mmCIF file of C-alpha atoms in Angstrom:
data_model
loop_
_atom_site.group_PDB
_atom_site.id
_atom_site.type_symbol
_atom_site.label_atom_id
_atom_site.label_comp_id
_atom_site.label_asym_id
_atom_site.label_seq_id
_atom_site.Cartn_x
_atom_site.Cartn_y
_atom_site.Cartn_z
ATOM 1 C CA UNK A 1 0.264 -0.278 -0.142
ATOM 2 C CA UNK A 2 1.486 3.481 -1.217
ATOM 3 C CA UNK A 3 0.669 6.071 1.246
ATOM 4 C CA UNK A 4 1.029 10.239 0.937
ATOM 5 C CA UNK A 5 1.504 12.064 3.952
ATOM 6 C CA UNK A 6 0.766 15.424 4.228
ATOM 7 C CA UNK A 7 0.931 18.240 6.937
ATOM 8 C CA UNK A 8 0.650 22.023 7.856
ATOM 9 C CA UNK A 9 2.124 23.361 4.269
ATOM 10 C CA UNK A 10 0.527 23.182 1.365
ATOM 11 C CA UNK A 11 2.789 21.222 -1.557
ATOM 12 C CA UNK A 12 2.430 23.019 -4.435
ATOM 13 C CA UNK A 13 3.661 19.917 -6.551
ATOM 14 C CA UNK A 14 0.085 19.076 -5.890
ATOM 15 C CA UNK A 15 -2.128 21.766 -6.151
ATOM 16 C CA UNK A 16 -0.665 24.314 -8.207
ATOM 17 C CA UNK A 17 0.721 22.634 -10.384
ATOM 18 C CA UNK A 18 -1.281 19.500 -10.480
ATOM 19 C CA UNK A 19 -1.642 17.611 -13.901
ATOM 20 C CA UNK A 20 -4.166 14.964 -13.839
ATOM 21 C CA UNK A 21 -3.391 11.299 -12.891
ATOM 22 C CA UNK A 22 -0.395 12.610 -10.574
ATOM 23 C CA UNK A 23 -2.282 11.075 -7.229
ATOM 24 C CA UNK A 24 -3.794 8.135 -8.387
ATOM 25 C CA UNK A 25 -0.406 6.487 -7.581
ATOM 26 C CA UNK A 26 -1.632 6.194 -3.921
ATOM 27 C CA UNK A 27 -3.751 4.020 -2.149
ATOM 28 C CA UNK A 28 -4.467 6.254 1.105
ATOM 29 C CA UNK A 29 -3.727 9.774 1.942
ATOM 30 C CA UNK A 30 -2.969 10.878 5.613
ATOM 31 C CA UNK A 31 -3.415 14.280 6.719
ATOM 32 C CA UNK A 32 -1.122 15.656 10.245
ATOM 33 C CA UNK A 33 -3.608 19.133 10.317
ATOM 34 C CA UNK A 34 -2.854 22.145 9.790
ATOM 35 C CA UNK A 35 -4.062 22.435 6.103
ATOM 36 C CA UNK A 36 -6.876 24.131 4.651
ATOM 37 C CA UNK A 37 -10.077 22.290 3.775
ATOM 38 C CA UNK A 38 -10.037 23.505 0.774
ATOM 39 C CA UNK A 39 -6.867 21.463 0.044
ATOM 40 C CA UNK A 40 -8.003 18.707 1.547
ATOM 41 C CA UNK A 41 -11.538 18.263 -0.426
ATOM 42 C CA UNK A 42 -8.830 19.025 -3.337
ATOM 43 C CA UNK A 43 -6.250 16.109 -2.628
ATOM 44 C CA UNK A 44 -9.275 13.729 -1.923
ATOM 45 C CA UNK A 45 -11.431 14.294 -5.283
ATOM 46 C CA UNK A 46 -8.539 14.183 -7.322
ATOM 47 C CA UNK A 47 -7.209 11.230 -5.956
ATOM 48 C CA UNK A 48 -9.941 9.435 -5.534
ATOM 49 C CA UNK A 49 -9.034 7.754 -2.466
ATOM 50 C CA UNK A 50 -9.614 7.635 1.245
ATOM 51 C CA UNK A 51 -8.353 10.590 2.947
ATOM 52 C CA UNK A 52 -7.594 10.566 6.494
ATOM 53 C CA UNK A 53 -7.138 13.314 8.734
ATOM 54 C CA UNK A 54 -6.289 14.574 12.547
ATOM 55 C CA UNK A 55 -7.238 18.042 13.192
ATOM 56 C CA UNK A 56 -3.999 19.991 14.038
ATOM 57 C CA UNK A 57 -3.870 22.853 16.712
ATOM 58 C CA UNK A 58 -4.879 25.495 13.876
ATOM 59 C CA UNK A 59 -8.441 23.517 12.805
ATOM 60 C CA UNK A 60 -10.584 24.636 15.003
ATOM 61 C CA UNK A 61 -13.133 25.643 12.177
ATOM 62 C CA UNK A 62 -13.308 21.563 11.099
ATOM 63 C CA UNK A 63 -15.350 20.469 14.121
ATOM 64 C CA UNK A 64 -18.298 22.678 12.568
ATOM 65 C CA UNK A 65 -17.095 22.601 9.162
ATOM 66 C CA UNK A 66 -15.206 19.725 8.089
ATOM 67 C CA UNK A 67 -13.709 18.695 4.666
ATOM 68 C CA UNK A 68 -15.840 17.243 2.655
ATOM 69 C CA UNK A 69 -14.982 13.552 1.798
ATOM 70 C CA UNK A 70 -12.358 12.782 4.063
ATOM 71 C CA UNK A 71 -12.365 10.899 7.070
ATOM 72 C CA UNK A 72 -11.747 12.269 10.816
ATOM 73 C CA UNK A 73 -9.859 9.634 12.786
ATOM 74 C CA UNK A 74 -9.375 12.014 15.698
ATOM 75 C CA UNK A 75 -9.663 9.960 18.996
ATOM 76 C CA UNK A 76 -10.035 6.775 16.768
ATOM 77 C CA UNK A 77 -8.533 3.179 15.804
ATOM 78 C CA UNK A 78 -9.443 3.430 11.875
ATOM 79 C CA UNK A 79 -8.385 0.677 9.789
ATOM 80 C CA UNK A 80 -8.143 0.990 6.252
ATOM 81 C CA UNK A 81 -7.413 -2.708 4.672
ATOM 82 C CA UNK A 82 -5.963 -4.401 7.416
ATOM 83 C CA UNK A 83 -3.747 -1.155 8.157
ATOM 84 C CA UNK A 84 -4.597 0.316 11.865
ATOM 85 C CA UNK A 85 -4.435 3.389 11.697
ATOM 86 C CA UNK A 86 -4.501 5.554 15.656
ATOM 87 C CA UNK A 87 -5.401 9.048 15.455
ATOM 88 C CA UNK A 88 -4.451 11.619 18.132
ATOM 89 C CA UNK A 89 -4.902 15.507 16.460
ATOM 90 C CA UNK A 90 -3.792 18.863 18.520
ATOM 91 C CA UNK A 91 -0.548 20.087 19.739
ATOM 92 C CA UNK A 92 0.921 20.968 23.368
ATOM 93 C CA UNK A 93 -1.102 23.709 24.825
ATOM 94 C CA UNK A 94 0.769 26.932 24.625
ATOM 95 C CA UNK A 95 -2.556 29.506 24.317
ATOM 96 C CA UNK A 96 -6.178 28.633 25.086
ATOM 97 C CA UNK A 97 -7.515 26.428 21.704
ATOM 98 C CA UNK A 98 -10.273 23.841 21.012
ATOM 99 C CA UNK A 99 -7.352 21.684 19.406
ATOM 100 C CA UNK A 100 -4.632 22.235 22.135
ATOM 101 C CA UNK A 101 -3.918 19.876 25.125
ATOM 102 C CA UNK A 102 -1.565 19.392 28.327
ATOM 103 C CA UNK A 103 0.550 16.462 28.706
ATOM 104 C CA UNK A 104 -2.346 15.428 31.223
ATOM 105 C CA UNK A 105 -5.001 15.887 28.794
ATOM 106 C CA UNK A 106 -3.646 13.966 26.017
ATOM 107 C CA UNK A 107 -2.932 11.111 28.421
ATOM 108 C CA UNK A 108 -6.591 11.021 29.053
ATOM 109 C CA UNK A 109 -7.111 10.570 26.022
ATOM 110 C CA UNK A 110 -4.772 7.688 24.791
ATOM 111 C CA UNK A 111 -6.464 6.116 28.054
ATOM 112 C CA UNK A 112 -9.947 6.373 26.734
ATOM 113 C CA UNK A 113 -8.471 4.388 23.419
ATOM 114 C CA UNK A 114 -6.524 1.291 25.377
ATOM 115 C CA UNK A 115 -9.856 -1.101 24.177
ATOM 116 C CA UNK A 116 -10.044 -0.181 20.909
ATOM 117 C CA UNK A 117 -6.202 -0.902 21.231
ATOM 118 C CA UNK A 118 -6.383 -3.915 23.022
ATOM 119 C CA UNK A 119 -9.012 -5.098 20.815
ATOM 120 C CA UNK A 120 -7.108 -4.577 17.899
ATOM 121 C CA UNK A 121 -4.334 -6.153 18.582
ATOM 122 C CA UNK A 122 -2.379 -2.855 18.504
ATOM 123 C CA UNK A 123 -1.793 -0.127 15.853
ATOM 124 C CA UNK A 124 0.160 0.264 12.462
ATOM 125 C CA UNK A 125 0.343 3.837 12.276
ATOM 126 C CA UNK A 126 0.174 6.096 14.983
ATOM 127 C CA UNK A 127 -1.168 9.488 13.260
ATOM 128 C CA UNK A 128 -1.073 12.632 15.271
ATOM 129 C CA UNK A 129 -0.317 16.504 15.060
ATOM 130 C CA UNK A 130 2.281 17.335 17.182
ATOM 131 C CA UNK A 131 5.427 15.581 17.656
ATOM 132 C CA UNK A 132 6.828 12.872 20.498
ATOM 133 C CA UNK A 133 8.978 14.804 23.562
ATOM 134 C CA UNK A 134 12.401 14.453 22.413
ATOM 135 C CA UNK A 135 11.756 13.104 18.843
ATOM 136 C CA UNK A 136 11.999 15.701 16.017
ATOM 137 C CA UNK A 137 9.911 18.307 18.672
ATOM 138 C CA UNK A 138 11.448 21.837 19.521
ATOM 139 C CA UNK A 139 12.606 23.261 22.865
ATOM 140 C CA UNK A 140 9.448 26.419 22.318
ATOM 141 C CA UNK A 141 6.399 25.129 24.570
ATOM 142 C CA UNK A 142 4.467 25.912 21.000
ATOM 143 C CA UNK A 143 6.407 22.930 19.528
ATOM 144 C CA UNK A 144 7.066 20.911 22.338
ATOM 145 C CA UNK A 145 6.360 16.877 21.621
ATOM 146 C CA UNK A 146 4.189 14.610 24.302
ATOM 147 C CA UNK A 147 6.056 12.424 26.310
ATOM 148 C CA UNK A 148 2.450 10.190 26.007
ATOM 149 C CA UNK A 149 3.446 9.309 22.169
ATOM 150 C CA UNK A 150 7.323 8.459 23.148
ATOM 151 C CA UNK A 151 5.027 6.068 25.814
ATOM 152 C CA UNK A 152 2.580 4.523 23.255
ATOM 153 C CA UNK A 153 5.954 3.902 20.780
ATOM 154 C CA UNK A 154 7.855 2.220 23.036
ATOM 155 C CA UNK A 155 4.787 0.272 24.553
ATOM 156 C CA UNK A 156 3.237 -1.234 20.873
ATOM 157 C CA UNK A 157 6.079 -0.559 18.753
ATOM 158 C CA UNK A 158 3.890 0.270 15.757
ATOM 159 C CA UNK A 159 5.478 0.505 12.219
ATOM 160 C CA UNK A 160 4.967 4.171 11.680
ATOM 161 C CA UNK A 161 4.467 7.072 13.487
ATOM 162 C CA UNK A 162 3.704 9.914 11.256
ATOM 163 C CA UNK A 163 3.026 14.075 12.424
ATOM 164 C CA UNK A 164 3.291 17.372 11.801
ATOM 165 C CA UNK A 165 3.740 20.559 13.278
ATOM 166 C CA UNK A 166 7.325 21.172 13.131
ATOM 167 C CA UNK A 167 7.929 22.979 9.769
ATOM 168 C CA UNK A 168 11.330 21.782 8.552
ATOM 169 C CA UNK A 169 11.846 25.265 8.002
ATOM 170 C CA UNK A 170 12.529 25.995 11.200
ATOM 171 C CA UNK A 171 15.907 24.386 11.651
ATOM 172 C CA UNK A 172 18.515 22.981 9.182
ATOM 173 C CA UNK A 173 18.906 20.035 11.695
ATOM 174 C CA UNK A 174 14.894 18.991 11.419
ATOM 175 C CA UNK A 175 15.098 15.464 10.309
ATOM 176 C CA UNK A 176 11.840 13.720 7.489
ATOM 177 C CA UNK A 177 12.324 11.069 8.899
ATOM 178 C CA UNK A 178 14.267 9.178 11.868
ATOM 179 C CA UNK A 179 14.072 5.331 13.496
ATOM 180 C CA UNK A 180 13.138 5.012 17.484
ATOM 181 C CA UNK A 181 13.110 1.066 18.110
ATOM 182 C CA UNK A 182 11.289 -0.745 15.181
ATOM 183 C CA UNK A 183 9.480 2.677 14.638
ATOM 184 C CA UNK A 184 9.875 4.529 11.292
ATOM 185 C CA UNK A 185 9.122 8.454 12.568
ATOM 186 C CA UNK A 186 7.492 10.926 9.829
ATOM 187 C CA UNK A 187 7.614 14.355 9.764
ATOM 188 C CA UNK A 188 4.861 15.139 6.738
ATOM 189 C CA UNK A 189 5.262 18.438 6.820
ATOM 190 C CA UNK A 190 4.166 19.063 3.139
ATOM 191 C CA UNK A 191 4.343 15.829 2.025
ATOM 192 C CA UNK A 192 5.904 12.341 2.275
ATOM 193 C CA UNK A 193 5.198 9.099 0.595
ATOM 194 C CA UNK A 194 6.041 5.802 1.963
ATOM 195 C CA UNK A 195 4.968 2.110 1.496
ATOM 196 C CA UNK A 196 3.269 -0.402 3.913
ATOM 197 C CA UNK A 197 3.567 -4.021 3.436
ATOM 198 C CA UNK A 198 0.717 -5.203 4.126
ATOM 199 C CA UNK A 199 2.397 -9.040 4.842
ATOM 200 C CA UNK A 200 4.482 -7.726 7.528
ATOM 201 C CA UNK A 201 3.218 -9.927 10.086
ATOM 202 C CA UNK A 202 5.766 -8.475 13.022
ATOM 203 C CA UNK A 203 3.685 -5.032 12.193
ATOM 204 C CA UNK A 204 2.108 -3.142 15.516
ATOM 205 C CA UNK A 205 2.636 -6.058 17.525
ATOM 206 C CA UNK A 206 0.943 -5.475 21.576
ATOM 207 C CA UNK A 207 3.421 -6.145 24.190
#
């Protein structure tokens, strides 16, 4: 399964310079937040593939006016063709806002998902807006990651952790792909493509 992950920055390659067929090579689109509704609707329409998204810290309007044709997986474990995707949008609370959370609030969201995680035997992809603490985040409060995300990676060992929020032009040292244990961590700022092996029996095992 070929996946296109997008976040934060609209890609001119897929939008301004779009040509027919450019998005049809992908089987699934994952959106990590802070992208305009119109952009997501364009992607899902042109690709004619499912687009799953979580909300970013600037996506307060999505609750009342979600992007048409797209599927919100915030606070859900969503299974697409056998791939288990756990969605947790929002960022670290640095100001008042609907999609900003303290560490304790995010931990409570994860706690409510534990029955679904247990029922499905873990998950293959952790899809978030914010990064994990110490794994691609920054020292500023606005771009601080969540320790509970790092704990999730250590406990459930998903194949991929896909996030946004930290724009890669914030510094030359910001990688687009790193590894922690058995998990490949992807910063999807603008876009990133990757393949998931549906026959990999070791993916996302539950401890």
